[in-house]
mmCIF file of C-alpha atoms in Angstrom:
data_model
loop_
_atom_site.group_PDB
_atom_site.id
_atom_site.type_symbol
_atom_site.label_atom_id
_atom_site.label_comp_id
_atom_site.label_asym_id
_atom_site.label_seq_id
_atom_site.Cartn_x
_atom_site.Cartn_y
_atom_site.Cartn_z
ATOM 1 C CA ARG A 1 0.000 0.000 0.000
ATOM 2 C CA PHE A 2 1.232 3.477 -0.887
ATOM 3 C CA SER A 3 -0.032 4.802 2.439
ATOM 4 C CA ASP A 4 2.686 2.763 4.122
ATOM 5 C CA TYR A 5 5.298 4.751 2.168
ATOM 6 C CA PRO A 6 4.253 8.411 2.325
ATOM 7 C CA ASN A 7 7.664 9.787 1.307
ATOM 8 C CA PHE A 8 7.722 7.525 -1.749
ATOM 9 C CA SER A 9 4.238 8.734 -2.703
ATOM 10 C CA VAL A 10 5.327 12.363 -2.419
ATOM 11 C CA GLN A 11 8.482 11.728 -4.478
ATOM 12 C CA ALA A 12 6.569 9.776 -7.151
ATOM 13 C CA GLY A 13 3.990 12.560 -7.379
ATOM 14 C CA TYR A 14 6.759 15.141 -7.739
ATOM 15 C CA LEU A 15 8.453 13.159 -10.522
ATOM 16 C CA ILE A 16 5.185 12.701 -12.414
ATOM 17 C CA LEU A 17 4.356 16.411 -12.159
ATOM 18 C CA LYS A 18 7.899 17.395 -13.156
ATOM 19 C CA SER A 19 7.776 15.201 -16.259
ATOM 20 C CA GLU A 20 4.475 16.781 -17.348
ATOM 21 C CA LEU A 21 5.531 20.421 -16.926
ATOM 22 C CA ASP A 22 6.475 22.392 -20.004
ATOM 23 C CA SER A 23 8.864 24.931 -18.474
ATOM 24 C CA LYS A 24 8.960 27.139 -21.578
ATOM 25 C CA GLY A 25 5.170 27.245 -21.696
ATOM 26 C CA LEU A 26 4.919 27.789 -17.942
ATOM 27 C CA PHE A 27 7.265 30.779 -18.029
ATOM 28 C CA ALA A 28 5.432 32.193 -21.063
ATOM 29 C CA GLU A 29 2.172 31.975 -19.102
ATOM 30 C CA ILE A 30 3.763 33.604 -16.060
ATOM 31 C CA ASN A 31 5.037 36.466 -18.237
ATOM 32 C CA ARG A 32 1.624 36.935 -19.879
ATOM 33 C CA LEU A 33 -0.046 37.014 -16.452
ATOM 34 C CA PHE A 34 2.566 39.467 -15.132
ATOM 35 C CA ASP A 35 2.047 41.717 -18.173
ATOM 36 C CA SER A 36 -1.722 41.524 -17.777
ATOM 37 C CA ILE A 37 -1.504 42.513 -14.098
ATOM 38 C CA LEU A 38 0.803 45.442 -14.877
ATOM 39 C CA ASP A 39 -1.472 46.605 -17.704
ATOM 40 C CA LYS A 40 -4.466 46.533 -15.359
ATOM 41 C CA LEU A 41 -2.631 48.415 -12.595
ATOM 42 C CA ALA A 42 -1.397 51.196 -14.893
ATOM 43 C CA GLU A 43 -4.389 53.519 -15.069
ATOM 44 C CA THR A 44 -3.122 57.052 -15.686
ATOM 45 C CA PRO A 45 -1.173 58.176 -18.760
ATOM 46 C CA SER A 46 1.898 58.671 -16.553
ATOM 47 C CA GLN A 47 1.608 55.161 -15.154
ATOM 48 C CA LYS A 48 1.200 53.714 -18.639
ATOM 49 C CA GLU A 49 4.268 55.593 -19.870
ATOM 50 C CA LEU A 50 6.240 54.408 -16.839
ATOM 51 C CA LEU A 51 5.203 50.846 -17.652
ATOM 52 C CA ALA A 52 6.274 51.292 -21.282
ATOM 53 C CA LEU A 53 9.630 52.646 -20.080
ATOM 54 C CA TYR A 54 9.986 49.688 -17.716
ATOM 55 C CA ARG A 55 9.360 47.234 -20.566
ATOM 56 C CA ASP A 56 11.816 49.030 -22.841
ATOM 57 C CA GLY A 57 14.323 49.115 -19.991
ATOM 58 C CA GLU A 58 13.992 45.360 -19.560
ATOM 59 C CA LEU A 59 14.670 44.876 -23.271
ATOM 60 C CA VAL A 60 17.736 47.100 -23.050
ATOM 61 C CA ARG A 61 18.947 45.246 -19.946
ATOM 62 C CA LYS A 62 18.634 41.917 -21.775
ATOM 63 C CA LEU A 63 20.354 43.382 -24.842
ATOM 64 C CA LEU A 64 23.321 44.734 -22.891
ATOM 65 C CA ASN A 65 23.632 41.545 -20.817
ATOM 66 C CA LEU A 66 23.410 39.440 -24.005
ATOM 67 C CA GLU A 67 20.322 37.639 -22.676
ATOM 68 C CA LEU A 68 17.866 38.223 -25.525
ATOM 69 C CA THR A 69 15.645 35.457 -26.816
ATOM 70 C CA ARG A 70 14.743 35.385 -30.472
ATOM 71 C CA SER A 71 11.382 37.073 -29.761
ATOM 72 C CA ASP A 72 13.152 39.727 -27.637
ATOM 73 C CA TRP A 73 15.531 40.331 -30.573
ATOM 74 C CA ALA A 74 12.610 40.887 -32.948
ATOM 75 C CA ARG A 75 10.952 43.230 -30.440
ATOM 76 C CA ILE A 76 14.060 45.315 -29.789
ATOM 77 C CA MET A 77 14.836 45.579 -33.502
ATOM 78 C CA SER A 78 11.327 46.900 -34.135
ATOM 79 C CA ARG A 79 11.911 49.517 -31.397
ATOM 80 C CA LYS A 80 15.637 50.143 -31.946
ATOM 81 C CA ASP A 81 15.268 53.908 -32.344
ATOM 82 C CA ALA A 82 12.918 54.205 -29.350
ATOM 83 C CA VAL A 83 15.210 52.305 -26.972
ATOM 84 C CA ALA A 84 18.404 54.229 -27.783
ATOM 85 C CA ILE A 85 19.822 56.324 -24.951
ATOM 86 C CA ASP A 86 18.566 59.745 -26.089
ATOM 87 C CA PRO A 87 14.912 58.753 -26.616
ATOM 88 C CA ILE A 88 14.868 56.868 -23.298
ATOM 89 C CA VAL A 89 16.293 59.889 -21.456
ATOM 90 C CA GLU A 90 13.836 62.237 -23.177
ATOM 91 C CA ARG A 91 10.919 59.971 -22.278
ATOM 92 C CA LEU A 92 12.093 59.850 -18.653
ATOM 93 C CA LYS A 93 12.378 63.656 -18.562
ATOM 94 C CA ALA A 94 8.925 64.077 -20.102
ATOM 95 C CA LEU A 95 7.487 61.623 -17.589
ATOM 96 C CA GLY A 96 9.191 63.507 -14.736
ATOM 97 C CA LYS A 97 7.655 66.781 -15.939
ATOM 98 C CA ALA A 98 4.219 65.178 -16.304
ATOM 99 C CA VAL A 99 4.326 63.665 -12.813
ATOM 100 C CA ASN A 100 5.567 66.941 -11.326
ATOM 101 C CA ALA A 101 2.725 68.816 -13.009
ATOM 102 C CA GLU A 102 0.162 66.186 -12.045
ATOM 103 C CA HIS A 103 1.168 66.331 -8.383
ATOM 104 C CA LYS A 104 2.059 70.039 -8.364
ATOM 105 C CA LEU A 105 5.703 69.358 -7.538
ATOM 106 C CA ALA A 106 8.650 71.582 -8.307
ATOM 107 C CA GLU A 107 10.767 70.706 -11.299
ATOM 108 C CA THR A 108 14.045 68.998 -10.444
ATOM 109 C CA SER A 109 17.417 69.216 -12.171
ATOM 110 C CA PHE A 110 16.750 65.817 -13.755
ATOM 111 C CA GLU A 111 14.181 67.246 -16.146
ATOM 112 C CA THR A 112 16.609 69.891 -17.437
ATOM 113 C CA LYS A 113 20.038 68.326 -17.038
ATOM 114 C CA GLU A 114 21.825 67.099 -20.152
ATOM 115 C CA VAL A 115 23.409 63.667 -20.445
ATOM 116 C CA ASN A 116 27.185 63.784 -20.128
ATOM 117 C CA PRO A 117 28.612 63.351 -23.657
ATOM 118 C CA LYS A 118 31.235 60.836 -22.473
ATOM 119 C CA PHE A 119 28.527 58.786 -20.785
ATOM 120 C CA ARG A 120 26.322 58.958 -23.892
ATOM 121 C CA SER A 121 29.253 57.836 -26.025
ATOM 122 C CA ALA A 122 30.121 54.938 -23.703
ATOM 123 C CA VAL A 123 26.505 53.732 -23.564
ATOM 124 C CA THR A 124 26.145 54.050 -27.338
ATOM 125 C CA GLU A 125 29.287 51.925 -27.752
ATOM 126 C CA LEU A 126 27.763 49.275 -25.480
ATOM 127 C CA TYR A 127 24.551 49.277 -27.525
ATOM 128 C CA ASP A 128 26.555 48.974 -30.759
ATOM 129 C CA ALA A 129 28.665 46.107 -29.367
ATOM 130 C CA ALA A 130 25.533 44.244 -28.250
ATOM 131 C CA TYR A 131 23.802 44.734 -31.619
ATOM 132 C CA ASP A 132 26.990 43.518 -33.345
ATOM 133 C CA PHE A 133 27.063 40.450 -31.072
ATOM 134 C CA TYR A 134 23.540 39.488 -32.145
ATOM 135 C CA ASP A 135 24.284 40.200 -35.808
ATOM 136 C CA TYR A 136 27.274 37.851 -35.567
ATOM 137 C CA ALA A 137 25.150 35.290 -33.713
ATOM 138 C CA ARG A 138 22.670 35.281 -36.587
ATOM 139 C CA ALA A 139 25.507 34.986 -39.112
ATOM 140 C CA ARG A 140 26.910 32.003 -37.176
ATOM 141 C CA GLU A 141 23.627 30.186 -37.708
ATOM 142 C CA SER A 142 24.103 30.316 -41.466
ATOM 143 C CA ALA A 143 27.702 29.155 -40.988
ATOM 144 C CA PHE A 144 26.458 26.249 -38.824
ATOM 145 C CA TYR A 145 24.114 25.160 -41.607
ATOM 146 C CA LYS A 146 26.699 25.588 -44.350
ATOM 147 C CA LYS A 147 29.358 23.598 -42.492
ATOM 148 C CA MET A 148 26.873 20.916 -41.494
ATOM 149 C CA SER A 149 25.726 20.552 -45.112
ATOM 150 C CA GLU A 150 29.307 20.354 -46.382
ATOM 151 C CA VAL A 151 30.247 17.657 -43.862
ATOM 152 C CA MET A 152 27.081 15.659 -44.563
ATOM 153 C CA TYR A 153 27.614 15.854 -48.323
ATOM 154 C CA GLY A 154 31.345 15.107 -48.056
ATOM 155 C CA ARG A 155 30.756 12.037 -45.876
ATOM 156 C CA SER A 156 27.570 10.948 -47.662
ATOM 157 C CA VAL A 157 25.553 10.897 -44.443
ATOM 158 C CA THR A 158 21.882 11.695 -44.080
ATOM 159 C CA LYS A 159 21.709 12.113 -40.316
ATOM 160 C CA VAL A 160 23.662 14.448 -38.086
ATOM 161 C CA ALA A 161 23.493 15.949 -34.612
ATOM 162 C CA LEU A 162 24.042 19.688 -34.229
ATOM 163 C CA VAL A 163 24.350 20.942 -30.677
ATOM 164 C CA THR A 164 23.403 24.586 -30.167
ATOM 165 C CA GLY A 165 21.302 26.350 -27.660
ATOM 166 C CA GLY A 166 19.675 29.468 -26.410
ATOM 167 C CA PHE A 167 19.400 32.168 -29.021
ATOM 168 C CA HIS A 168 20.447 29.860 -31.878
ATOM 169 C CA THR A 169 17.688 27.268 -31.504
ATOM 170 C CA ASP A 170 14.973 29.270 -33.281
ATOM 171 C CA GLY A 171 17.363 30.608 -35.937
ATOM 172 C CA VAL A 172 18.812 27.218 -36.866
ATOM 173 C CA SER A 173 15.301 25.729 -36.867
ATOM 174 C CA GLU A 174 14.186 28.436 -39.282
ATOM 175 C CA ILE A 175 17.112 27.730 -41.641
ATOM 176 C CA LEU A 176 16.389 23.995 -41.565
ATOM 177 C CA ARG A 177 12.682 24.618 -42.317
ATOM 178 C CA GLN A 178 13.580 26.940 -45.210
ATOM 179 C CA ASN A 179 15.779 24.192 -46.644
ATOM 180 C CA GLU A 180 13.084 21.549 -46.050
ATOM 181 C CA ILE A 181 15.243 19.501 -43.702
ATOM 182 C CA SER A 182 13.627 17.397 -41.000
ATOM 183 C CA TYR A 183 14.933 18.021 -37.519
ATOM 184 C CA GLY A 184 14.156 17.491 -33.868
ATOM 185 C CA ILE A 185 14.958 19.606 -30.854
ATOM 186 C CA LEU A 186 16.026 18.131 -27.555
ATOM 187 C CA THR A 187 15.698 20.428 -24.571
ATOM 188 C CA PRO A 188 17.026 19.474 -21.161
ATOM 189 C CA ARG A 189 14.655 19.721 -18.234
ATOM 190 C CA LEU A 190 16.158 22.100 -15.742
#
């Protein structure tokens, strides 16, 4: 009887649940719920702009930390001009002025102060380096496919294993689909 082994029952239940969880889907649902809650909480124009700045800031953080997913990459590329340093600073200043006016607060030096040119230059260099990194990452995917095809053709093999991960998974999958090549993706359960 399982009731005689309660710890085994708990462990078996955990293992069954763990095997049925789709972590990618779970985290996507969590993010959608989080976004929905934030959207509902942001009521005023200032709150909605702050939320938009937060979301853009998260994209920039992921870009500069080289943590973008393929969907993040598409999103940041569609907003590249809006998430550059000058537009972000201008949006923050405009939001500061709006909040000050809304709450009848005195203007601070933040709303009028200019960004230090050396700082602007350093941040712009970081942005450029991160965009270059992702451009090279996308180029590597084509190189992966080309090299894989050459090796397969040269050795007359029809099956091969290509180990990539993270950002490359969707890009390599897209290249394989475009070339009508069957493939499978193995993802470790973490």
